[in-house]
PDB file of C-alpha atoms in Angstrom:
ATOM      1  CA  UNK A  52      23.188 -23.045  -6.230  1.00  0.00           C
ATOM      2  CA  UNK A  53      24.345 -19.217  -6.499  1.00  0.00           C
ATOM      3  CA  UNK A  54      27.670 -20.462  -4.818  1.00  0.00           C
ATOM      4  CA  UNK A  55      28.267 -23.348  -7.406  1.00  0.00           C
ATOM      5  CA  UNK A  56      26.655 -21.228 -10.519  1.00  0.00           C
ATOM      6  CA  UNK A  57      29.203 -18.137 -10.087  1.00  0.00           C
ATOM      7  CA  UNK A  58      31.912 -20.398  -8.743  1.00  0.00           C
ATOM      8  CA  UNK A  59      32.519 -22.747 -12.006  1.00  0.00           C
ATOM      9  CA  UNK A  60      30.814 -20.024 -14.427  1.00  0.00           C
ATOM     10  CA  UNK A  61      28.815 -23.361 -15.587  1.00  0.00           C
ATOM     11  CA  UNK A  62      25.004 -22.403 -17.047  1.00  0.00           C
ATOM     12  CA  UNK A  63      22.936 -25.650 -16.475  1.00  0.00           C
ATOM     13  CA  UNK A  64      19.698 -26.379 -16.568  1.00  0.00           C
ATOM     14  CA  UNK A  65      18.706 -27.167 -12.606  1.00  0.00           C
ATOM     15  CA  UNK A  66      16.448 -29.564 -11.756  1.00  0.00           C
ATOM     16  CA  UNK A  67      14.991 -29.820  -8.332  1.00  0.00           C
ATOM     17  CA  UNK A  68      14.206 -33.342  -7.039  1.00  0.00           C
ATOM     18  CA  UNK A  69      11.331 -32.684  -4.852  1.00  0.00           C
ATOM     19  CA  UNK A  70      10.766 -34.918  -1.964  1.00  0.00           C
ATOM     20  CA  UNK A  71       6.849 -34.027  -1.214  1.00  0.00           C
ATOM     21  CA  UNK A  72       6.958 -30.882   0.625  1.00  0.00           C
ATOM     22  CA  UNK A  73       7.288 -28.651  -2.141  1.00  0.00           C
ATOM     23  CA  UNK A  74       4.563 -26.639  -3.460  1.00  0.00           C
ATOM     24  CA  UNK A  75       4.033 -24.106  -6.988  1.00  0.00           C
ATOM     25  CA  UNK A  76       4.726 -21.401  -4.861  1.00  0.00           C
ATOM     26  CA  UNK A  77       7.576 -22.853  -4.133  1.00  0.00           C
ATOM     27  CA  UNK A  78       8.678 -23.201  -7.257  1.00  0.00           C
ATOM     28  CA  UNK A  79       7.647 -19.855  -8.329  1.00  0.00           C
ATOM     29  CA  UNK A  80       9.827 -17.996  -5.666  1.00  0.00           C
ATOM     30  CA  UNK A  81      13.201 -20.738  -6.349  1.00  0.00           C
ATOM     31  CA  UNK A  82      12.129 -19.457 -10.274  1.00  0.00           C
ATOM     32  CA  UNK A  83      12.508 -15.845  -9.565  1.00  0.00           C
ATOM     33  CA  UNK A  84      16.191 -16.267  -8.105  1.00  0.00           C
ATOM     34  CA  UNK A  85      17.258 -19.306 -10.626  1.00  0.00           C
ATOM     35  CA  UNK A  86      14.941 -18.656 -13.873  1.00  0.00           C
ATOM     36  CA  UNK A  87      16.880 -21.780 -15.445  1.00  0.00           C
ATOM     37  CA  UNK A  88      15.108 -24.473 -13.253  1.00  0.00           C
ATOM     38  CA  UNK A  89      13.069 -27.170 -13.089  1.00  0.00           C
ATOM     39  CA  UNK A  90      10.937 -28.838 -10.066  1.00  0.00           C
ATOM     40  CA  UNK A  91      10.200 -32.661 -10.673  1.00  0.00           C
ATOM     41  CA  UNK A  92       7.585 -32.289  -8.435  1.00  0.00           C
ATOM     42  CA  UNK A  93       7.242 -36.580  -6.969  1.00  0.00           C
ATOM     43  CA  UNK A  94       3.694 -37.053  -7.314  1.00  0.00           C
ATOM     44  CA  UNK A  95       3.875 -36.432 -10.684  1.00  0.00           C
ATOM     45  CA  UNK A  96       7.364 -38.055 -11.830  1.00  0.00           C
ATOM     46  CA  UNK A  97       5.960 -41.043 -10.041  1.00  0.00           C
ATOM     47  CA  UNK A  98       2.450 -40.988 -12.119  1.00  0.00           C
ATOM     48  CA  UNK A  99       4.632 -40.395 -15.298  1.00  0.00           C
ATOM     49  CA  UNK A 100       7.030 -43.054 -14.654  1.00  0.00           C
ATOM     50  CA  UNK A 101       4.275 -46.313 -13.967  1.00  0.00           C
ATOM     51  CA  UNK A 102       2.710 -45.080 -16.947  1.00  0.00           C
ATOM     52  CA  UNK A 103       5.903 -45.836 -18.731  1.00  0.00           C
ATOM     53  CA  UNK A 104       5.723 -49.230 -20.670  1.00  0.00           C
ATOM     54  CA  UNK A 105       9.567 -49.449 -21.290  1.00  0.00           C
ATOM     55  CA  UNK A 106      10.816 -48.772 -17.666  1.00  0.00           C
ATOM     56  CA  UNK A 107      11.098 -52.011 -15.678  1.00  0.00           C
ATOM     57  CA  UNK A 108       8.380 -53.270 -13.433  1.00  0.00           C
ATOM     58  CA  UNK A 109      11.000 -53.977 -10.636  1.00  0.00           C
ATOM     59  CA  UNK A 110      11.827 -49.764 -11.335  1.00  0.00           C
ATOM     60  CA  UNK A 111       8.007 -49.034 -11.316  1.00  0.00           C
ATOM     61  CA  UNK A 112       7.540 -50.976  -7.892  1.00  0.00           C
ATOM     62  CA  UNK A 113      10.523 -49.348  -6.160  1.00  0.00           C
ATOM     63  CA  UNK A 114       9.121 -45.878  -6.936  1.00  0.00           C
ATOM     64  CA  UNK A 115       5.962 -46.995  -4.931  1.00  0.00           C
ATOM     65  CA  UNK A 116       8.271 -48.137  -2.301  1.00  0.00           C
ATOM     66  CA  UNK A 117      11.653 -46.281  -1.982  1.00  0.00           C
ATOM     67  CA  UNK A 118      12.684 -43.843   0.443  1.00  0.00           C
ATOM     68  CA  UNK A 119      12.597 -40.545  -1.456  1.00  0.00           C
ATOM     69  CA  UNK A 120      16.512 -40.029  -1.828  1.00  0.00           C
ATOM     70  CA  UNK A 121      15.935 -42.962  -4.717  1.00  0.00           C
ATOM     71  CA  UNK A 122      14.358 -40.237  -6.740  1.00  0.00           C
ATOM     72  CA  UNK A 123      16.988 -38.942  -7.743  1.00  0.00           C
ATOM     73  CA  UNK A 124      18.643 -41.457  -9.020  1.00  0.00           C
ATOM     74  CA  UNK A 125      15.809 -42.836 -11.242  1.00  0.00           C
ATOM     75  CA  UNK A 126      15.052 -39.601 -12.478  1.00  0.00           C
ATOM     76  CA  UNK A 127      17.859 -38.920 -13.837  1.00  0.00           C
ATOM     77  CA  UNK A 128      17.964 -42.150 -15.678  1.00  0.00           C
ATOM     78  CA  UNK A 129      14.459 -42.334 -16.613  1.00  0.00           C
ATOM     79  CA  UNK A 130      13.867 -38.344 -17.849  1.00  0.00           C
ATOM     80  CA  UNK A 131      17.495 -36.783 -18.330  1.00  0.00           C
ATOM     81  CA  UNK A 132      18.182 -36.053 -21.658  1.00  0.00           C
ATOM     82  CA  UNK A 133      21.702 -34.321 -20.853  1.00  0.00           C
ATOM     83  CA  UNK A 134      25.094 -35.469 -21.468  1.00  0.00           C
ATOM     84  CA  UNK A 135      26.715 -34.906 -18.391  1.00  0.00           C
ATOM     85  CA  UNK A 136      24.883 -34.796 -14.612  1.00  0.00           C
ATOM     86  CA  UNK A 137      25.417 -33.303 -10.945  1.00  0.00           C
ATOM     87  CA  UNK A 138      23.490 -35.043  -8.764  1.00  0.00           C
ATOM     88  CA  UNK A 139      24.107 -32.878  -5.421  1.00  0.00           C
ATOM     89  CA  UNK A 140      22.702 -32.890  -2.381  1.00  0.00           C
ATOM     90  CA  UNK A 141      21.527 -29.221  -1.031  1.00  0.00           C
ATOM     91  CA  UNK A 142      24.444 -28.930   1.812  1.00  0.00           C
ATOM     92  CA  UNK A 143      27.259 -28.162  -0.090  1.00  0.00           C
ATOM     93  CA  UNK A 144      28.892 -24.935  -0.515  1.00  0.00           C
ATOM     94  CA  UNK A 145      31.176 -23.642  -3.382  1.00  0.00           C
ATOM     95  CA  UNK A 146      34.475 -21.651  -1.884  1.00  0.00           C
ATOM     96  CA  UNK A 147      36.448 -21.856  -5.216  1.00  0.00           C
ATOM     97  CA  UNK A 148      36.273 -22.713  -9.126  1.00  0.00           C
ATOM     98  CA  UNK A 149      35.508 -26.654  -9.154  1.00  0.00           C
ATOM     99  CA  UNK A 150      38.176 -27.106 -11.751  1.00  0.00           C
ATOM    100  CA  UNK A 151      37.745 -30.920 -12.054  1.00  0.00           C
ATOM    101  CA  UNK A 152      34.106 -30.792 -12.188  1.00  0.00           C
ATOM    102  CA  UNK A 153      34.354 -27.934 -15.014  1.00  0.00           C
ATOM    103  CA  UNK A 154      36.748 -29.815 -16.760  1.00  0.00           C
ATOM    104  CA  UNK A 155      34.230 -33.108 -17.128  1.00  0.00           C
ATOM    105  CA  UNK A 156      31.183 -31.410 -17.545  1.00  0.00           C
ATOM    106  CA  UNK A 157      33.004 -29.904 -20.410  1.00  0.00           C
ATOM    107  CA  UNK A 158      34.639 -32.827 -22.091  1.00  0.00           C
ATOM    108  CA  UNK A 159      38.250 -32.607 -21.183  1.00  0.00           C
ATOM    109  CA  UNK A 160      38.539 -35.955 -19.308  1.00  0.00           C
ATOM    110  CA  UNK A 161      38.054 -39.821 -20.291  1.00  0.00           C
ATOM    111  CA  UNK A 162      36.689 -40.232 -17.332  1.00  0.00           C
ATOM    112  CA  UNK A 163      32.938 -41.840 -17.315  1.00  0.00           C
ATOM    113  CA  UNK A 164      32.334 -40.332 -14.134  1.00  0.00           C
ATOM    114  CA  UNK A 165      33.703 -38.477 -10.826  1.00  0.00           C
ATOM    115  CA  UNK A 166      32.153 -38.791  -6.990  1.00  0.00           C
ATOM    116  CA  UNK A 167      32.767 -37.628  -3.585  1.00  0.00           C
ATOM    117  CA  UNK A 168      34.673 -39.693  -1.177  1.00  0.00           C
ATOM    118  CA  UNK A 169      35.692 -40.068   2.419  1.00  0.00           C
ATOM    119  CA  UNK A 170      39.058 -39.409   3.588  1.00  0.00           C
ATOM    120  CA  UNK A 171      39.689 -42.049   5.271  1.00  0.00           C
ATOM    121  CA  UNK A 172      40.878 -45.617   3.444  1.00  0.00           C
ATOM    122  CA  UNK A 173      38.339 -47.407   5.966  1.00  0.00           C
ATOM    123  CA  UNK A 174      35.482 -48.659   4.428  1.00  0.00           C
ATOM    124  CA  UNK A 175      32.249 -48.976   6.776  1.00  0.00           C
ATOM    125  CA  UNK A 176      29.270 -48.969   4.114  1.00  0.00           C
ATOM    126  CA  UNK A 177      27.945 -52.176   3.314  1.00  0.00           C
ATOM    127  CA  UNK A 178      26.488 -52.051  -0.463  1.00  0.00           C
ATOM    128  CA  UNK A 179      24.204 -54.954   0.655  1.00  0.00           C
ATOM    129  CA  UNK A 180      23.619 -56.721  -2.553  1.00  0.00           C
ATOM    130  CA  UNK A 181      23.600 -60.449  -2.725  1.00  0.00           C
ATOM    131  CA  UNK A 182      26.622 -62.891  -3.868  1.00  0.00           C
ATOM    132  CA  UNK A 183      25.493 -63.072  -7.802  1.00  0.00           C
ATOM    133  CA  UNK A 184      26.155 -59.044  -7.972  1.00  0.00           C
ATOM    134  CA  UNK A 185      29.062 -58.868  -5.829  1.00  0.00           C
ATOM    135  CA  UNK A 186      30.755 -62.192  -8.080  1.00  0.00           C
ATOM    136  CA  UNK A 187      29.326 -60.271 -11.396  1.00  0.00           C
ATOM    137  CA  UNK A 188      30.740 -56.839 -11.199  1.00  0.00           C
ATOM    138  CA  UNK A 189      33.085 -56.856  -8.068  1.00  0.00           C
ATOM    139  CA  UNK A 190      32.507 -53.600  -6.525  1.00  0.00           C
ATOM    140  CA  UNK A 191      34.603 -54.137  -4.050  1.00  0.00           C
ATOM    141  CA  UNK A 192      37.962 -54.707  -6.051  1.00  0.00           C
ATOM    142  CA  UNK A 193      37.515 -50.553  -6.828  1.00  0.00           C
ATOM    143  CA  UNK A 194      36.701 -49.708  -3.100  1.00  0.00           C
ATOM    144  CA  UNK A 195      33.963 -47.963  -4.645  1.00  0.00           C
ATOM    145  CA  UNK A 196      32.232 -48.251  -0.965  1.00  0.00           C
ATOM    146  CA  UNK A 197      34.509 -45.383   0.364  1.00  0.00           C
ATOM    147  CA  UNK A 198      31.927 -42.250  -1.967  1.00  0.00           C
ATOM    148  CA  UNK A 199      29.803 -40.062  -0.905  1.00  0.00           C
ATOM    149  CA  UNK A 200      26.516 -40.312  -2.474  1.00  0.00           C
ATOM    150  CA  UNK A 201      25.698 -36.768  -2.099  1.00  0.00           C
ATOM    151  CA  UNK A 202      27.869 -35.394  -4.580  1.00  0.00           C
ATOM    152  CA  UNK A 203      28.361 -37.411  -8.100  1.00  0.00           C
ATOM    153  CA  UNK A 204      28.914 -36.166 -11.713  1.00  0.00           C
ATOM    154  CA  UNK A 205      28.252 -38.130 -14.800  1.00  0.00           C
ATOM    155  CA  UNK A 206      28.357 -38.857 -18.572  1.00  0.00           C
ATOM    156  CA  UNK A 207      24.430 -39.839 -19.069  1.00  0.00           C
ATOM    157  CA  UNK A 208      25.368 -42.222 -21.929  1.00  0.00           C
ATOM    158  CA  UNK A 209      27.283 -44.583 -19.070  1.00  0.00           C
ATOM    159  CA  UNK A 210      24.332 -45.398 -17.234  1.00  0.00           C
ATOM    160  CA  UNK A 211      20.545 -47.055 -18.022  1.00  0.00           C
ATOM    161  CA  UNK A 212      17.399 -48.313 -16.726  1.00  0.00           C
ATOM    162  CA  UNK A 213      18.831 -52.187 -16.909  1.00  0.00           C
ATOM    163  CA  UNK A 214      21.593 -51.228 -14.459  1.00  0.00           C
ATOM    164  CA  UNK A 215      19.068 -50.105 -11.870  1.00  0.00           C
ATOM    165  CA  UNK A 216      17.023 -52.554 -12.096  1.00  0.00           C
ATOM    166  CA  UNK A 217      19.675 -55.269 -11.620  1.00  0.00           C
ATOM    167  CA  UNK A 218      20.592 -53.250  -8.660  1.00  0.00           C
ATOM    168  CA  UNK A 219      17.030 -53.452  -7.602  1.00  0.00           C
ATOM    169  CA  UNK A 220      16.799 -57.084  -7.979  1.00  0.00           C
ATOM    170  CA  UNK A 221      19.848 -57.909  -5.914  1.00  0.00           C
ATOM    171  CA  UNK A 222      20.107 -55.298  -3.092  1.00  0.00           C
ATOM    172  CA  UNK A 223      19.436 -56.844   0.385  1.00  0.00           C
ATOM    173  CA  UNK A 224      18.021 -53.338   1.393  1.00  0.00           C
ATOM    174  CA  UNK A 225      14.164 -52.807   1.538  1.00  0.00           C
ATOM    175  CA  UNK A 226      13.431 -49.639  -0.878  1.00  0.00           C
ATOM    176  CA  UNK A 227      12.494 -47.651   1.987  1.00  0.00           C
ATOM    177  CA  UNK A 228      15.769 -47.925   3.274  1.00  0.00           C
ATOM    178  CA  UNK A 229      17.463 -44.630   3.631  1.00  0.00           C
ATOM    179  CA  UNK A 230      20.690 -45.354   2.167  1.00  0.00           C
ATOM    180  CA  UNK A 231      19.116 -47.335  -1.006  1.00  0.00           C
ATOM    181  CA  UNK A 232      20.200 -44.232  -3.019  1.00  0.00           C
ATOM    182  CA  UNK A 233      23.562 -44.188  -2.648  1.00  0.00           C
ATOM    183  CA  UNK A 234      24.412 -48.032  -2.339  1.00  0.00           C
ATOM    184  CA  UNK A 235      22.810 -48.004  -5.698  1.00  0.00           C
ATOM    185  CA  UNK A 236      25.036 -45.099  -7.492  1.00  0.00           C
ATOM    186  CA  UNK A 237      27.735 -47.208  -5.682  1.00  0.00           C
ATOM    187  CA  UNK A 238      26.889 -50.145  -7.513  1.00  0.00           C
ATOM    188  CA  UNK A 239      26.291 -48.339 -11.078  1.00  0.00           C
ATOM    189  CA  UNK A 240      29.754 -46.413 -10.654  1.00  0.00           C
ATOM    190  CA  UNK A 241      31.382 -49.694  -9.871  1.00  0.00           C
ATOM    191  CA  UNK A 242      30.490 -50.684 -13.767  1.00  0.00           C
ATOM    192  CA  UNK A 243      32.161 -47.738 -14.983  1.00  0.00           C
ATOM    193  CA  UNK A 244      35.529 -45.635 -15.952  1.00  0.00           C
ATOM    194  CA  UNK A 245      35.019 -43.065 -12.408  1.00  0.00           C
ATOM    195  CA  UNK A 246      37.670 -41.374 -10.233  1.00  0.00           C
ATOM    196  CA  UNK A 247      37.272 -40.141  -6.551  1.00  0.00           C
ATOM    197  CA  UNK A 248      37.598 -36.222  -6.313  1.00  0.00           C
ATOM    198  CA  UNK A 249      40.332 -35.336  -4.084  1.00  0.00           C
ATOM    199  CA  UNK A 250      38.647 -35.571  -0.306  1.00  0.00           C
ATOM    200  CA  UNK A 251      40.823 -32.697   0.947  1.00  0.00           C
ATOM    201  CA  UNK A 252      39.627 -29.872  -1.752  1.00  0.00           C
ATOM    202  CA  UNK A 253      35.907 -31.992  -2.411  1.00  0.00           C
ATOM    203  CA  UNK A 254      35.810 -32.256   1.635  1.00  0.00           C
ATOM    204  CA  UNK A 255      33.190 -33.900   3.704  1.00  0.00           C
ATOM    205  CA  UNK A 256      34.794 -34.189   6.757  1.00  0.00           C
ATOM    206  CA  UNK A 257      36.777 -31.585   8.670  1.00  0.00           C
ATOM    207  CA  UNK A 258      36.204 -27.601   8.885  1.00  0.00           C
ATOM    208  CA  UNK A 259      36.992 -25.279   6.650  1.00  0.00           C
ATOM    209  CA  UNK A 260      40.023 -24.422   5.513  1.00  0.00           C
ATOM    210  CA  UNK A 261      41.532 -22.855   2.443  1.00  0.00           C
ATOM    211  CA  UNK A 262      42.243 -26.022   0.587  1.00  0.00           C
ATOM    212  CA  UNK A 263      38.506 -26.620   0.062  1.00  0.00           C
ATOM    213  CA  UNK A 264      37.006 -26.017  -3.312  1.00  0.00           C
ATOM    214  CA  UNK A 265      33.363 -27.180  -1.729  1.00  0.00           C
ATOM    215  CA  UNK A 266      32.414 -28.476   1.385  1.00  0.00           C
ATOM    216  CA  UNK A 267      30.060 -30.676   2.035  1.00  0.00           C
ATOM    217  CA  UNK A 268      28.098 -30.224   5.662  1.00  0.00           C
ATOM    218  CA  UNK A 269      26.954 -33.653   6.417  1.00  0.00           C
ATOM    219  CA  UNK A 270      25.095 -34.847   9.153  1.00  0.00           C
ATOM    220  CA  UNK A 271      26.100 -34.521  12.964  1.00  0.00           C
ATOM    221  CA  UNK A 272      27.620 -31.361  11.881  1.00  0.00           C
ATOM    222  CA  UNK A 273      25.352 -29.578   9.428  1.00  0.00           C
ATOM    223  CA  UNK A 274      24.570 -26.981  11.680  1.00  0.00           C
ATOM    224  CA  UNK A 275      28.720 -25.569  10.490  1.00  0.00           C
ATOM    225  CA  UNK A 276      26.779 -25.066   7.475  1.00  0.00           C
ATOM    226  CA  UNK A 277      24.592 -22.092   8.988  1.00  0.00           C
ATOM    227  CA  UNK A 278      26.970 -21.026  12.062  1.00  0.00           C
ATOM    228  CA  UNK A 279      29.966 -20.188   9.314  1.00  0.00           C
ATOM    229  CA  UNK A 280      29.723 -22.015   6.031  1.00  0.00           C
ATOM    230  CA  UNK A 281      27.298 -19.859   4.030  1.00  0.00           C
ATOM    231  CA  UNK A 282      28.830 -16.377   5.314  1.00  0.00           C
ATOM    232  CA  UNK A 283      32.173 -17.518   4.255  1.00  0.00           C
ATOM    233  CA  UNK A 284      30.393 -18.610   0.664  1.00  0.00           C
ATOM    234  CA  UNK A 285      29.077 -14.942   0.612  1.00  0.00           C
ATOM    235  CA  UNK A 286      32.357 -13.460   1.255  1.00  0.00           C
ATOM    236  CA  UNK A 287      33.537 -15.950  -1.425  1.00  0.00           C
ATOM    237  CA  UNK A 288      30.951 -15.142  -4.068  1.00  0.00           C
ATOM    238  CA  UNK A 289      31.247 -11.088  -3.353  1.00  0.00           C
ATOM    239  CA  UNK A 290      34.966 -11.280  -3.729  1.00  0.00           C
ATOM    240  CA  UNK A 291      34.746 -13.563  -7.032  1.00  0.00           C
ATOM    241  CA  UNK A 292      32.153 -10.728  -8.391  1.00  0.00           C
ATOM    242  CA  UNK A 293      34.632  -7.849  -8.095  1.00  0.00           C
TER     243      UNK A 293
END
């Protein structure tokens, strides 16, 4: 957060997708360092959102259901009230000014959305949804199957409950599946106006290097993250600061 806060100079709200373990003090101490920010704490989103009569029952039962990475997807469609989203996941590190993000969070692109992506052209994640939705909205004509669901910015006003729940209704994947998340951003961003961030200064794969803006330390090799990556976001961030 501090490395994407003084990186882009951006001041948003923060909200915290919790996925059970958290606790208020918790959320007190992550309060003390980032005042700005919000824990959606799951028992309680979940509670909130089956008492809801206009979100879909199909929506309702997933929540009972879903692997907890589907959280944040549906909260951000059923409770954000912002115009534009990050939905991040929590290993990725800021090195420079996300100049591309800025610029879409702050209106100076047509785009309806950005998102992560591999760097390679090979797509190997199946969307599994059944041959209605693929015939319907043809995600595969936009090899929308090469993101990377942990990192996706959005304009709110794109996206809305009846898109999930047509996802819901014709994914092959059980809700507890732990790539439900991202197949269904996949599926929403294949409806809409997005762009893949460049892989090489948005990187995934590969160590650092000084063409990377952010890097994102995914699984087998997370542990980068805590051998080098944060130091070199210090350094980054003290440098910036000066």
């Amino acid at each position: 957060l501090r490395s994407f806060l003084v990186m882009s100079k951006l001041k948003p709200i923060i909200v915290i997708h919790d996925d059970g373990t958290l606790d208020k003090a918790t959320e007190e101490l992550i309060q003390s360092k980032f005042p700005n920010t919000k824990i959606m704490f799951r028992e309680e989103t979940t509670k909130r959102i089956l008492e809801m009569s206009d979100v879909p029952e199909i929506i309702k039962k997933a929540r009972k259901e879903c692997h907890f990475f589907l959280d944040k997807l549906t909260n951000v469609l059923v409770f954000s009230k912002a115009k534009k989203v990050i939905a991040s996941d929590t290993d990725i590190l800021y090195y420079k000014n996300p100049t591309e993000v800025v610029d879409f969070i702050l209106g100076r692109t047509e785009r309806d959305a950005l998102v992560q992506r591999q760097i390679s052209d090979e797509i190997n994640f199946d969307l599994m949804v059944d041959d209605f939705y693929v015939e319907k909205h043809k995600p595969d004509d936009r090899q929308i199957a090469l993101m990377d669901g942990g990192y996706i910015i959005i304009d709110r006003d794109k996206f809305n409950l009846e898109q999930l729940a047509e996802f819901l209704e014709h994914t092959k994947r059980p809700f507890n599946d732990y790539f439900i998340e991202m197949a269904g951003w996949a599926c929403l961003l294949g409806q809409v106006n997005f762009e893949f961030l460049s892989p090489t200064k948005y990187a995934v794969k590969g160590f650092l290097n000084d063409t990377m803006v952010m890097k994102h330390y995914t699984s087998p090799r997370r542990y980068e993250m805590f051998a080098y990556g944060i130091d070199k976001a210090r350094w980054a961030i003290k440098n910036i600061v000066k």
